[in-house]
Short mmCIF file of C-alpha atoms in Angstrom, two decimals:
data_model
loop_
_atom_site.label_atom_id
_atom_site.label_comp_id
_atom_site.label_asym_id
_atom_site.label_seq_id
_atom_site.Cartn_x
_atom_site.Cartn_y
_atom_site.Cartn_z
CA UNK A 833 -109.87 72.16 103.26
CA UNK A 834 -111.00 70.42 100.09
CA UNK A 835 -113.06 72.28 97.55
CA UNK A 836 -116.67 72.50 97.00
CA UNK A 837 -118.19 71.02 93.93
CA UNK A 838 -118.28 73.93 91.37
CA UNK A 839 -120.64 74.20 88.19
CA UNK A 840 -120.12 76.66 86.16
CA UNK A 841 -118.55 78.76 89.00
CA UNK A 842 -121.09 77.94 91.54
CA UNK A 843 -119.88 77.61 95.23
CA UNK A 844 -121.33 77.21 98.53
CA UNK A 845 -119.03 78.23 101.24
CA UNK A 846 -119.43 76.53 104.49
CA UNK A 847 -117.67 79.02 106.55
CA UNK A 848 -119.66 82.03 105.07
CA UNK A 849 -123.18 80.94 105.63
CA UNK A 850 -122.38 80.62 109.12
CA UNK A 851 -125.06 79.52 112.10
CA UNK A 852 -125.89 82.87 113.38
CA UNK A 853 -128.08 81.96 116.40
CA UNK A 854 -124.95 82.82 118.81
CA UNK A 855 -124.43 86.10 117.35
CA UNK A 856 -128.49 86.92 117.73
CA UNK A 857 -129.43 88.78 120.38
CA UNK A 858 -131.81 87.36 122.51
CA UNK A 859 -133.57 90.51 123.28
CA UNK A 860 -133.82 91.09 119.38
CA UNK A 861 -135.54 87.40 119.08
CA UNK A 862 -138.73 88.08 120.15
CA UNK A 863 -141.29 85.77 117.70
CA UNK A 864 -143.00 86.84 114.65
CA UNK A 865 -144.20 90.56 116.01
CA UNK A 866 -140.66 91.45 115.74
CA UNK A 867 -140.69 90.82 111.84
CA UNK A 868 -143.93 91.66 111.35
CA UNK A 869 -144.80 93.30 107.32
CA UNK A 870 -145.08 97.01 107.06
CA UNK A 871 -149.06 98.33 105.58
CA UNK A 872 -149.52 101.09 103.59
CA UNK A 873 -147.17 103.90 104.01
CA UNK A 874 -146.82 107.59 103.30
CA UNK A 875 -144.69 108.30 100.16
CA UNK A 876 -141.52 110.02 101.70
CA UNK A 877 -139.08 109.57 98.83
CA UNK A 878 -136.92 112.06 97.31
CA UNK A 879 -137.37 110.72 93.86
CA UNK A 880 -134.08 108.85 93.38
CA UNK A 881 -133.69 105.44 94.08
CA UNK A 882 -130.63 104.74 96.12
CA UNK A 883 -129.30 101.24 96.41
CA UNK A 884 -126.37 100.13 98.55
CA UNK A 885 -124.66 96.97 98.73
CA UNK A 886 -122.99 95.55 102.17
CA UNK A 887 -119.94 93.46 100.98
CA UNK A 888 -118.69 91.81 104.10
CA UNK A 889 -116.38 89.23 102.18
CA UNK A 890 -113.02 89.11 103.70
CA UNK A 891 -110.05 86.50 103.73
CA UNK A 892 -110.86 83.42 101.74
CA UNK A 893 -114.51 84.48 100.93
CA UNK A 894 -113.33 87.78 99.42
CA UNK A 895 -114.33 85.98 95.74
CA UNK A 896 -117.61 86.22 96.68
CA UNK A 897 -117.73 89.74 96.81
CA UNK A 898 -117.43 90.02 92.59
CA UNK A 899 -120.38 88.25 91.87
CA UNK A 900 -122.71 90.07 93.82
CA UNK A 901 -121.59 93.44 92.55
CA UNK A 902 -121.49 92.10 89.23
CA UNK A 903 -125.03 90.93 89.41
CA UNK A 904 -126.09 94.33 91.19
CA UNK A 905 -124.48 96.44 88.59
CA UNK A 906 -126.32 94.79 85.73
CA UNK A 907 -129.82 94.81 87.58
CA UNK A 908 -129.28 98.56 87.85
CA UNK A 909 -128.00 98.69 84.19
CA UNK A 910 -131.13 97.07 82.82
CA UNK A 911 -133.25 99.02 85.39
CA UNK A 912 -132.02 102.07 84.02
CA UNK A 913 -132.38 100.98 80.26
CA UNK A 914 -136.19 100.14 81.05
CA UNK A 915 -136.39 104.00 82.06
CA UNK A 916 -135.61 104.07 85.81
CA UNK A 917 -137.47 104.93 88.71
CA UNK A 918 -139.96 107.40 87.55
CA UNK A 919 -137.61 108.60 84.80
CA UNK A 920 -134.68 109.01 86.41
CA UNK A 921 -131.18 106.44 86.96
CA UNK A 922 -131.45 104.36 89.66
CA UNK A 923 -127.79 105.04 91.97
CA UNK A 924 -126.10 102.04 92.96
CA UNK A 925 -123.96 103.17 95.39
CA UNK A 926 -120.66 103.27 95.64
CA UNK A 927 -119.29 99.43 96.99
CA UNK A 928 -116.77 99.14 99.98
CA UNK A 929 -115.76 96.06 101.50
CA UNK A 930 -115.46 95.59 105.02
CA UNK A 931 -116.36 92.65 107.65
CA UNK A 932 -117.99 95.32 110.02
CA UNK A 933 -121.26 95.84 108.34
CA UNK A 934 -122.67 98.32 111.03
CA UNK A 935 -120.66 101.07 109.75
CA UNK A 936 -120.64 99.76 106.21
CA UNK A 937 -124.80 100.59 107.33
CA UNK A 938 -123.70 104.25 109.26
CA UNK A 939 -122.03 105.05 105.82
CA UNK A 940 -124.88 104.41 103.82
CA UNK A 941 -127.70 105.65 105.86
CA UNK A 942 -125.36 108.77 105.60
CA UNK A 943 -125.20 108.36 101.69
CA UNK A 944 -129.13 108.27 101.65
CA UNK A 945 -129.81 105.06 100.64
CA UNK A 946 -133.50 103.31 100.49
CA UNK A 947 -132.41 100.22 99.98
CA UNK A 948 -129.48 97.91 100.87
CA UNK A 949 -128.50 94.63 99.52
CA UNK A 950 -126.64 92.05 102.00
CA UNK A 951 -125.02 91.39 104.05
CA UNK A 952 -123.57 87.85 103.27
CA UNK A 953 -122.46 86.42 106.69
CA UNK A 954 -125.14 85.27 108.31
CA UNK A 955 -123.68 86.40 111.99
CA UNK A 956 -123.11 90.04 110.83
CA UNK A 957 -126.45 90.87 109.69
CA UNK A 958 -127.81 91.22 112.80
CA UNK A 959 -125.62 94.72 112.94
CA UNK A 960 -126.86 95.76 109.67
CA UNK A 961 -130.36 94.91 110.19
CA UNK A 962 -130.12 97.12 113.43
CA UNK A 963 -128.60 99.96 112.05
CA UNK A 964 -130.60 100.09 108.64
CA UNK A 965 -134.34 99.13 110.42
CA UNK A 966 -133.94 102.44 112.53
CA UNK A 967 -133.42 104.91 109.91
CA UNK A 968 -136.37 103.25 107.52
CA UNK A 969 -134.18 101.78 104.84
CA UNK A 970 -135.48 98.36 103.50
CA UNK A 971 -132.53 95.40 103.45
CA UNK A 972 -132.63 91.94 101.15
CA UNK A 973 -129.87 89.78 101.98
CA UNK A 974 -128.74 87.24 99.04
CA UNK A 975 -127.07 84.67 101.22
CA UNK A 976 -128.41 84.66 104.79
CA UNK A 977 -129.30 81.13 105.94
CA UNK A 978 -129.37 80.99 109.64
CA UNK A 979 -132.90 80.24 111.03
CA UNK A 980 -132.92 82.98 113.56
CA UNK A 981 -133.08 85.51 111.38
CA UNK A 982 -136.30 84.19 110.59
CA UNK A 983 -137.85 86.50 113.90
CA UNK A 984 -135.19 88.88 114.13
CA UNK A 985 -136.72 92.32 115.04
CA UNK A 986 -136.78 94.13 111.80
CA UNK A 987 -139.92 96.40 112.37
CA UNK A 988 -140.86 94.45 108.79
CA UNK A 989 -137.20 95.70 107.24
CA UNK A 990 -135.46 92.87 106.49
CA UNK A 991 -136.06 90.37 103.75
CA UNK A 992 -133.74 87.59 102.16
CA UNK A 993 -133.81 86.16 98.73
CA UNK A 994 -131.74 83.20 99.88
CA UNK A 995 -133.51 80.15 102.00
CA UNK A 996 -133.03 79.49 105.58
CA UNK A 997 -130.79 76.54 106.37
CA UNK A 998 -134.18 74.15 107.46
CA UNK A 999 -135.51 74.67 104.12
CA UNK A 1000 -133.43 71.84 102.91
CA UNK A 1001 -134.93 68.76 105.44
CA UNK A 1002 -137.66 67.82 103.01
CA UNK A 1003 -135.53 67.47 99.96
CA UNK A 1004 -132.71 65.68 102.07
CA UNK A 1005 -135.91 63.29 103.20
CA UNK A 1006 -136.80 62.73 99.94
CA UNK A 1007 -133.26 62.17 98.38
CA UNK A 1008 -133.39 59.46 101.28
CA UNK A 1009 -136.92 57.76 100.61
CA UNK A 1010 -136.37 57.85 96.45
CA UNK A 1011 -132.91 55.50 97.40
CA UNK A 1012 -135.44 53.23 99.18
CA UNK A 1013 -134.98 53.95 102.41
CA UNK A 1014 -137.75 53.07 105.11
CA UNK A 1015 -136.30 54.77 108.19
CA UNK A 1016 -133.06 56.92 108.88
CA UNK A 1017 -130.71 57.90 111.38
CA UNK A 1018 -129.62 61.29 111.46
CA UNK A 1019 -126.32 62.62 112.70
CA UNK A 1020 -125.89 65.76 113.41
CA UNK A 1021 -122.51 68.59 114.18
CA UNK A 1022 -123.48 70.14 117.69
CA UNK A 1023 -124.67 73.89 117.21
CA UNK A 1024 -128.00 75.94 115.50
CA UNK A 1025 -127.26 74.87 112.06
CA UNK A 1026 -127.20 70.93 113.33
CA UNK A 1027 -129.21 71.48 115.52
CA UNK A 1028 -132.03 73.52 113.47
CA UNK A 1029 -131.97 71.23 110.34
CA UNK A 1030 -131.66 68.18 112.19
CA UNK A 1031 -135.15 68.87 114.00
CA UNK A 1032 -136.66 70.35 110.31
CA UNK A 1033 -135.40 66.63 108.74
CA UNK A 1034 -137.21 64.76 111.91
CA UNK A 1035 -140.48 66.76 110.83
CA UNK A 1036 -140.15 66.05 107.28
CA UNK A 1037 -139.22 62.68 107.89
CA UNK A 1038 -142.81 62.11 109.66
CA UNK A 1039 -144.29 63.84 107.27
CA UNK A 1040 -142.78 61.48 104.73
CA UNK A 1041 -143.98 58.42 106.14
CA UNK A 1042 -139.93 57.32 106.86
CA UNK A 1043 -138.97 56.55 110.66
CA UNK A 1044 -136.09 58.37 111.96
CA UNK A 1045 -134.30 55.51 114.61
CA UNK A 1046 -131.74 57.85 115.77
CA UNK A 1047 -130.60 61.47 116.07
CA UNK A 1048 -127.16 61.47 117.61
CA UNK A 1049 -125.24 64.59 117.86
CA UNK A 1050 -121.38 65.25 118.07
CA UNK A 1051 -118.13 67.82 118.27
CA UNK A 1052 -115.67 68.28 114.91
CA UNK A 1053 -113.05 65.26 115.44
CA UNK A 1054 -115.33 63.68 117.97
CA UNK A 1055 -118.04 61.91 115.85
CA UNK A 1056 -117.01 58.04 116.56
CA UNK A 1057 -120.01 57.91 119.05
CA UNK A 1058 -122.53 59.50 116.97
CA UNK A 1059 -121.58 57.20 114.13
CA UNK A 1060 -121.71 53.95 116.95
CA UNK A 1061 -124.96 55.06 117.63
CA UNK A 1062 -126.61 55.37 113.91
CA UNK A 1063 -124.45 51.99 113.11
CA UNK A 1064 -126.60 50.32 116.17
CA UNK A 1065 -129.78 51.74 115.28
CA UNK A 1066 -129.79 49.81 111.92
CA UNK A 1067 -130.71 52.61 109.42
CA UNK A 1068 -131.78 52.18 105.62
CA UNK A 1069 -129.88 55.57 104.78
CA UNK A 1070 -128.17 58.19 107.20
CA UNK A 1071 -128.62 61.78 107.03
CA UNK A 1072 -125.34 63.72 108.17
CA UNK A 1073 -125.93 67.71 108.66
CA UNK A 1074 -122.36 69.02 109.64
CA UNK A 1075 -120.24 71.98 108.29
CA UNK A 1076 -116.98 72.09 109.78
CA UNK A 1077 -116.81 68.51 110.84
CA UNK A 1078 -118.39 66.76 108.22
CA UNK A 1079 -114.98 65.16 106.82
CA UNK A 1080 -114.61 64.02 109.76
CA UNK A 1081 -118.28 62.70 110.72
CA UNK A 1082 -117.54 60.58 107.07
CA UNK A 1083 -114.54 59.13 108.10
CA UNK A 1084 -115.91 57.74 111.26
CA UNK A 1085 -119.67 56.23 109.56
CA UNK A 1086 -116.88 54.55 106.83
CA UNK A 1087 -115.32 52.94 109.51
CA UNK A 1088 -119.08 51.87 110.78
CA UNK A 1089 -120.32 50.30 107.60
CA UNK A 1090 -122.23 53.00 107.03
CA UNK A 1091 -120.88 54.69 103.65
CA UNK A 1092 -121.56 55.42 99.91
CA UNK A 1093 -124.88 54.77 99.01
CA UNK A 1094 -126.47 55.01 102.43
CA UNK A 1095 -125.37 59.21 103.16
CA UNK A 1096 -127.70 62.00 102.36
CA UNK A 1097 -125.61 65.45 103.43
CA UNK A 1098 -126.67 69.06 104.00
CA UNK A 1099 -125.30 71.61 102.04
CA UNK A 1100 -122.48 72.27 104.66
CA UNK A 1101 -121.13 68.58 104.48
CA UNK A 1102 -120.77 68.92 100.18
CA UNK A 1103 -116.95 69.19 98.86
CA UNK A 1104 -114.98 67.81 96.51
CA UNK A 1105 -113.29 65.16 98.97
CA UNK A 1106 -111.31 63.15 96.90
CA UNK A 1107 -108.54 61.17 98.64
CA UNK A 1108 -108.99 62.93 101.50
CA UNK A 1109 -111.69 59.92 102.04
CA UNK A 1110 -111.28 56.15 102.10
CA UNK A 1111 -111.63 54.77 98.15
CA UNK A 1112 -115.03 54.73 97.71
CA UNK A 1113 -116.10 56.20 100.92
CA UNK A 1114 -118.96 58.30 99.03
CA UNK A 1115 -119.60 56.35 96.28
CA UNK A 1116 -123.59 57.19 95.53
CA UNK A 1117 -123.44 59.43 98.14
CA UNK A 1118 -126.17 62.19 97.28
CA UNK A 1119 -126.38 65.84 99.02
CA UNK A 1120 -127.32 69.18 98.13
CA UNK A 1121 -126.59 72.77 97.47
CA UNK A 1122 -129.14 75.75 97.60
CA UNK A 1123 -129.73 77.91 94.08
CA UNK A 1124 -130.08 77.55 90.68
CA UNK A 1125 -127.95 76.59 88.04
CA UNK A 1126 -127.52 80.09 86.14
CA UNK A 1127 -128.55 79.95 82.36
CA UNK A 1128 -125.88 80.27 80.06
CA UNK A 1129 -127.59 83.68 78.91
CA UNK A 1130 -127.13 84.69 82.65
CA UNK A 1131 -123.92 83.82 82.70
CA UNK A 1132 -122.90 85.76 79.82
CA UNK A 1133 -124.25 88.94 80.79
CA UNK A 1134 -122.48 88.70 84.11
CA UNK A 1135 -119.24 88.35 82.84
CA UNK A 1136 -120.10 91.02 80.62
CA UNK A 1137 -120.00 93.01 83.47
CA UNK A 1138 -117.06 91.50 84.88
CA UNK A 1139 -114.93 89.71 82.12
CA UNK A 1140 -112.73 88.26 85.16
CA UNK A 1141 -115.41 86.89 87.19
CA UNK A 1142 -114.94 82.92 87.89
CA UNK A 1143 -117.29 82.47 90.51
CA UNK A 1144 -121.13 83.16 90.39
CA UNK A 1145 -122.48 81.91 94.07
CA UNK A 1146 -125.32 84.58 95.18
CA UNK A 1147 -125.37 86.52 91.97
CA UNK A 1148 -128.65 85.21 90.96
CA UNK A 1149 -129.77 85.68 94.51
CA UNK A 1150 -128.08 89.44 94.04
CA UNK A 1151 -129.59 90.28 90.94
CA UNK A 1152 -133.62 89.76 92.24
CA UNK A 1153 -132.89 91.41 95.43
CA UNK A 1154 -132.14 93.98 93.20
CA UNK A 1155 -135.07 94.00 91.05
CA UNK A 1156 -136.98 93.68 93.83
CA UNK A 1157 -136.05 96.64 95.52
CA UNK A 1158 -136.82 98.90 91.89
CA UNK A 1159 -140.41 96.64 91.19
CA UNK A 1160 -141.45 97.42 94.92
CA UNK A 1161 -140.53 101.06 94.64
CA UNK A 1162 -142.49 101.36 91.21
CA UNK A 1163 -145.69 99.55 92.71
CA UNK A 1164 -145.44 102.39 95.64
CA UNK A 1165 -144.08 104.87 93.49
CA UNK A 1166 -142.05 106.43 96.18
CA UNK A 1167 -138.31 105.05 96.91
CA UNK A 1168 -138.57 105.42 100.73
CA UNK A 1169 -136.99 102.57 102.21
CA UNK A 1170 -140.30 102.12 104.47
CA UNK A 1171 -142.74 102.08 100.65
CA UNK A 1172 -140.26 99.58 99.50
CA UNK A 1173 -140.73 97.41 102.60
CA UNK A 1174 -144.26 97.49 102.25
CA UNK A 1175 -144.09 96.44 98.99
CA UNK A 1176 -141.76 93.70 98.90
CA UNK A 1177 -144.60 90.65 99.82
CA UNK A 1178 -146.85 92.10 97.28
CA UNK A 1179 -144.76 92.32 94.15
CA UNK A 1180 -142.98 88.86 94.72
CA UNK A 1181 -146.08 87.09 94.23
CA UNK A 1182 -147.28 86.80 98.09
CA UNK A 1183 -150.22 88.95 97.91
CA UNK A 1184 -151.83 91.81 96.78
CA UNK A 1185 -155.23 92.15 95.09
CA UNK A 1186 -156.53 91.12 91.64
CA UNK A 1187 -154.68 88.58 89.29
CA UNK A 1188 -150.71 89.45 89.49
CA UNK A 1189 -148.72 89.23 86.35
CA UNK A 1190 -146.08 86.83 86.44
CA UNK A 1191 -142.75 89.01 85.08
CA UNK A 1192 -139.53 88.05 84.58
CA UNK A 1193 -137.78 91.49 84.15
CA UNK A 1194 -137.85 94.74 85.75
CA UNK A 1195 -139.19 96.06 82.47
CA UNK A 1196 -142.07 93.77 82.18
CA UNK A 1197 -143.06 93.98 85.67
CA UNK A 1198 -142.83 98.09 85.62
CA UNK A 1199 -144.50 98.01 82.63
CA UNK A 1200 -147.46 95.53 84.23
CA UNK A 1201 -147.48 97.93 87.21
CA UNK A 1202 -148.16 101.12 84.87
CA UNK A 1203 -151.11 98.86 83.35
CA UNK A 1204 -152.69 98.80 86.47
CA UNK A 1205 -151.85 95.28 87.10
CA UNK A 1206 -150.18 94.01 90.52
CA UNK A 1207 -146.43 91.95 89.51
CA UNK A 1208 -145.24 88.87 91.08
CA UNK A 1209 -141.68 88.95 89.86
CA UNK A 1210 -140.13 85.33 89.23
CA UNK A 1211 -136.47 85.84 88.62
CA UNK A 1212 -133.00 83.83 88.29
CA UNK A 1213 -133.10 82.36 91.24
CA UNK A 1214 -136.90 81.03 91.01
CA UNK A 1215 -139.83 82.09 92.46
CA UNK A 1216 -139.40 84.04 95.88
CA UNK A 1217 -143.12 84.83 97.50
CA UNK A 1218 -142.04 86.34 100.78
CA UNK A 1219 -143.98 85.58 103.81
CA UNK A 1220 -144.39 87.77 106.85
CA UNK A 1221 -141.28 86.78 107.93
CA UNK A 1222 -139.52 88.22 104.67
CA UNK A 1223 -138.69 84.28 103.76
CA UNK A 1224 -138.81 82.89 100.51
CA UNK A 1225 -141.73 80.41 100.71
CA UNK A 1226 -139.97 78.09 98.18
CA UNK A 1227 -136.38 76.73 97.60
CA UNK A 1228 -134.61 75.02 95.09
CA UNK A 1229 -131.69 72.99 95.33
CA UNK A 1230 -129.06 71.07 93.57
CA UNK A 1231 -128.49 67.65 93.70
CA UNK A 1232 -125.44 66.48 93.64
CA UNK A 1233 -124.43 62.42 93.34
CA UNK A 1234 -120.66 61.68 94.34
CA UNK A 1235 -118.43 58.86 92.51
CA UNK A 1236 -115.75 56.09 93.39
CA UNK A 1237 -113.65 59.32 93.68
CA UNK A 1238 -115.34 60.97 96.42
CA UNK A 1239 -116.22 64.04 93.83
CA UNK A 1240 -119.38 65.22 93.43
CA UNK A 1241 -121.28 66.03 90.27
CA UNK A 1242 -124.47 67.62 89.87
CA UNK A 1243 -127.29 65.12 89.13
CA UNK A 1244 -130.45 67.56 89.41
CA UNK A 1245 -132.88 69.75 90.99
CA UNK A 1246 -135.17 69.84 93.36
CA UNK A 1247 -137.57 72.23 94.90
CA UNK A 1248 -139.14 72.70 98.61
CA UNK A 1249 -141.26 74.36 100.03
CA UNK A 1250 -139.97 76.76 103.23
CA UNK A 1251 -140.31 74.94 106.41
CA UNK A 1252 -139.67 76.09 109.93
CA UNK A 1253 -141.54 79.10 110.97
#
């Protein structure tokens, strides 16, 4: 399969972030009760903060595993530098990597955790989520994208630093209208992840003022229909949200006229294509990728950490799930899983009473906290704001712009606001 663009290490795997609505249980999906925040609690901390990661990286993916501990390690490094929790080390806990996160989540309930970071895989979180949610113990995912997730029952447990998959549609929309574009036709791989941002990129579109003139679905290998149909509908640009069959999908709008210039793509249909594509197939092709790209000062202290480390996708993600967890537990000063979880909204900027201060470290949001001041932690990966869903209520993308050689380079940024609900 080819590559995804990489910057500076930066990767977006499509068969990672995968659409988890399958894997949801539909007794589990129950609306927004289900996810509902935690109030005030009872402090019921032992006085050390425990954090555990879930690393659920196998197989090809297994790469991604070293930036997130990387990035975990030197939160907890600079956590600990800054004084702790209440003046003593904050415990990562000791990392084991296995695809079956429930008993990754057995092992760590066991190990007394308060907080756990991950999992990545969007279809295994579910198992974490109901493991850890039972026995009180707050969980931030750094990579979940699936939409579902959104009203998974959590009891107000489960919160993601990474944006859901529909957060994208009004940045693809816009990509389209700043090319000129009047209406579009969007084709879409069959499934929740097509399925989900297809609908979110209708809304936006509307919202945008752009006419959508078709929304034709298809199978991997089986998009010559799909492609018929946008071809007939006579579209100023074409939006194509696909993973798996996205080369594919490509191949088959070529072959209608409907190439280069005129393709927006999701952030599963971006990779380095090359001449695995007609010459020129892509050629102004724009699309996008979710995150940041890392500072070079970021960068550096992460491979401090890990001087082998090539790959950086979720580590900024990592790192303010992290600090999170440690600014949450200082604003509650307790590090009960259920104190942190009822902090979490407050102290990334969502709510909470008075002016926050805007901090940028662990240190200078611990020290705002001990001035009596509520923090709204802005970190790495931007500015989070969790809503009562424990979504990020903002996004920001890359945009990438592909050449006469069907490779993509990154041309800028964007930002969105969450949509969906």
């Amino acid at each position: 399969m080819p590559e995804r663009p990489r910057q500076a290490g930066l990767y977006r795997p499509g068969a990672v972030i995968l659409a988890a609505a399958a894997a949801l249980s539909l007794a589990a999906c129950s609306g927004q009760a289900g996810n509902a925040r935690l109030g005030t609690v009872d402090a019921s901390g032992d006085g050390t903060l425990r954090i555990g990661l879930i690393l659920d990286n196998t197989g090809q993916q297994a790469f991604l595993n070293a930036s997130q501990l990387a990035a975990a390690k030197l939160a907890v490094r600079e956590i600990n530098a800054a004084g702790g929790h209440k003046g003593r080390p904050v415990e990562l806990l000791p990392e084991k990597i296995s695809d079956d996160t429930a008993a990754q989540a057995k092992e760590l309930v066991a190990a007394k955790a308060d907080v756990v970071i991950g999992p990545t895989d969007s279809s295994r979180a579910p198992g974490a989520i109901d493991v850890l949610a039972n026995a009180k113990v707050a969980i931030i995912s750094p990579a979940n994208a699936a939409q579902g997730l959104s009203h998974y029952r959590s009891g107000g447990y489960y919160f993601r630093t990474s944006a859901a998959d529909v957060a994208q549609a009004s940045v693809l929309v816009k990509l389209a209208k700043d090319g000129g574009a009047r209406t579009i036709a969007v084709v879409h791989e069959e499934g929740s992840y097509g399925k989900d941002v297809s609908v979110a990129v209708a809304g936006a579109a509307k919202a945008a003022g752009l006419g959508v003139v078709s929304d034709a679905a298809f199978t991997p290998g089986q998009a010559q229909q799909a492609a018929a149909a946008a071809r007939a509908a006579g579209p100023d640009a074409v939006v194509l949200v696909a993973r798996e069959g996205a080369q594919g999908a490509m191949a088959e709008l070529n072959n209608a006229g409907l190439a280069g210039g005129k393709l927006v793509l999701s952030d599963g249909a971006i990779k380095q294509y090359g001449s695995a594509l007609g010459s020129k197939a892509l050629d102004g092709a724009r699309g996008v990728l979710p995150g940041v790209f890392p500072s070079a000062h970021f960068q550096g202290e992460l491979v401090a950490v890990d001087p082998d480390l090539k790959d950086m996708t979720f580590a900024a993600e990592t790192y303010d799930a992290v600090n999170l967890a440690a600014i949450a537990a200082a604003s509650a000063a307790d590090d009960a899983g259920s104190s942190i979880a009822a902090q979490l909204m407050a102290v990334s900027g969502q709510q909470g009473t008075g002016a926050a201060e805007v901090c940028r470290s662990y240190k200078e949001c611990a020290d705002a906290i001990r001035a009596g001041k509520p923090a709204d932690y802005d970190g790495e990966s931007g500015r989070i704001g969790f809503d009562a869903n424990g979504d990020v209520t903002s996004a920001n993308y890359m945009v990438f712009t592909y050449a006469a050689d069907n490779r993509a380079k990154m041309s800028g940024s964007e930002m969105a606001a969450r949509t969906g609900s």
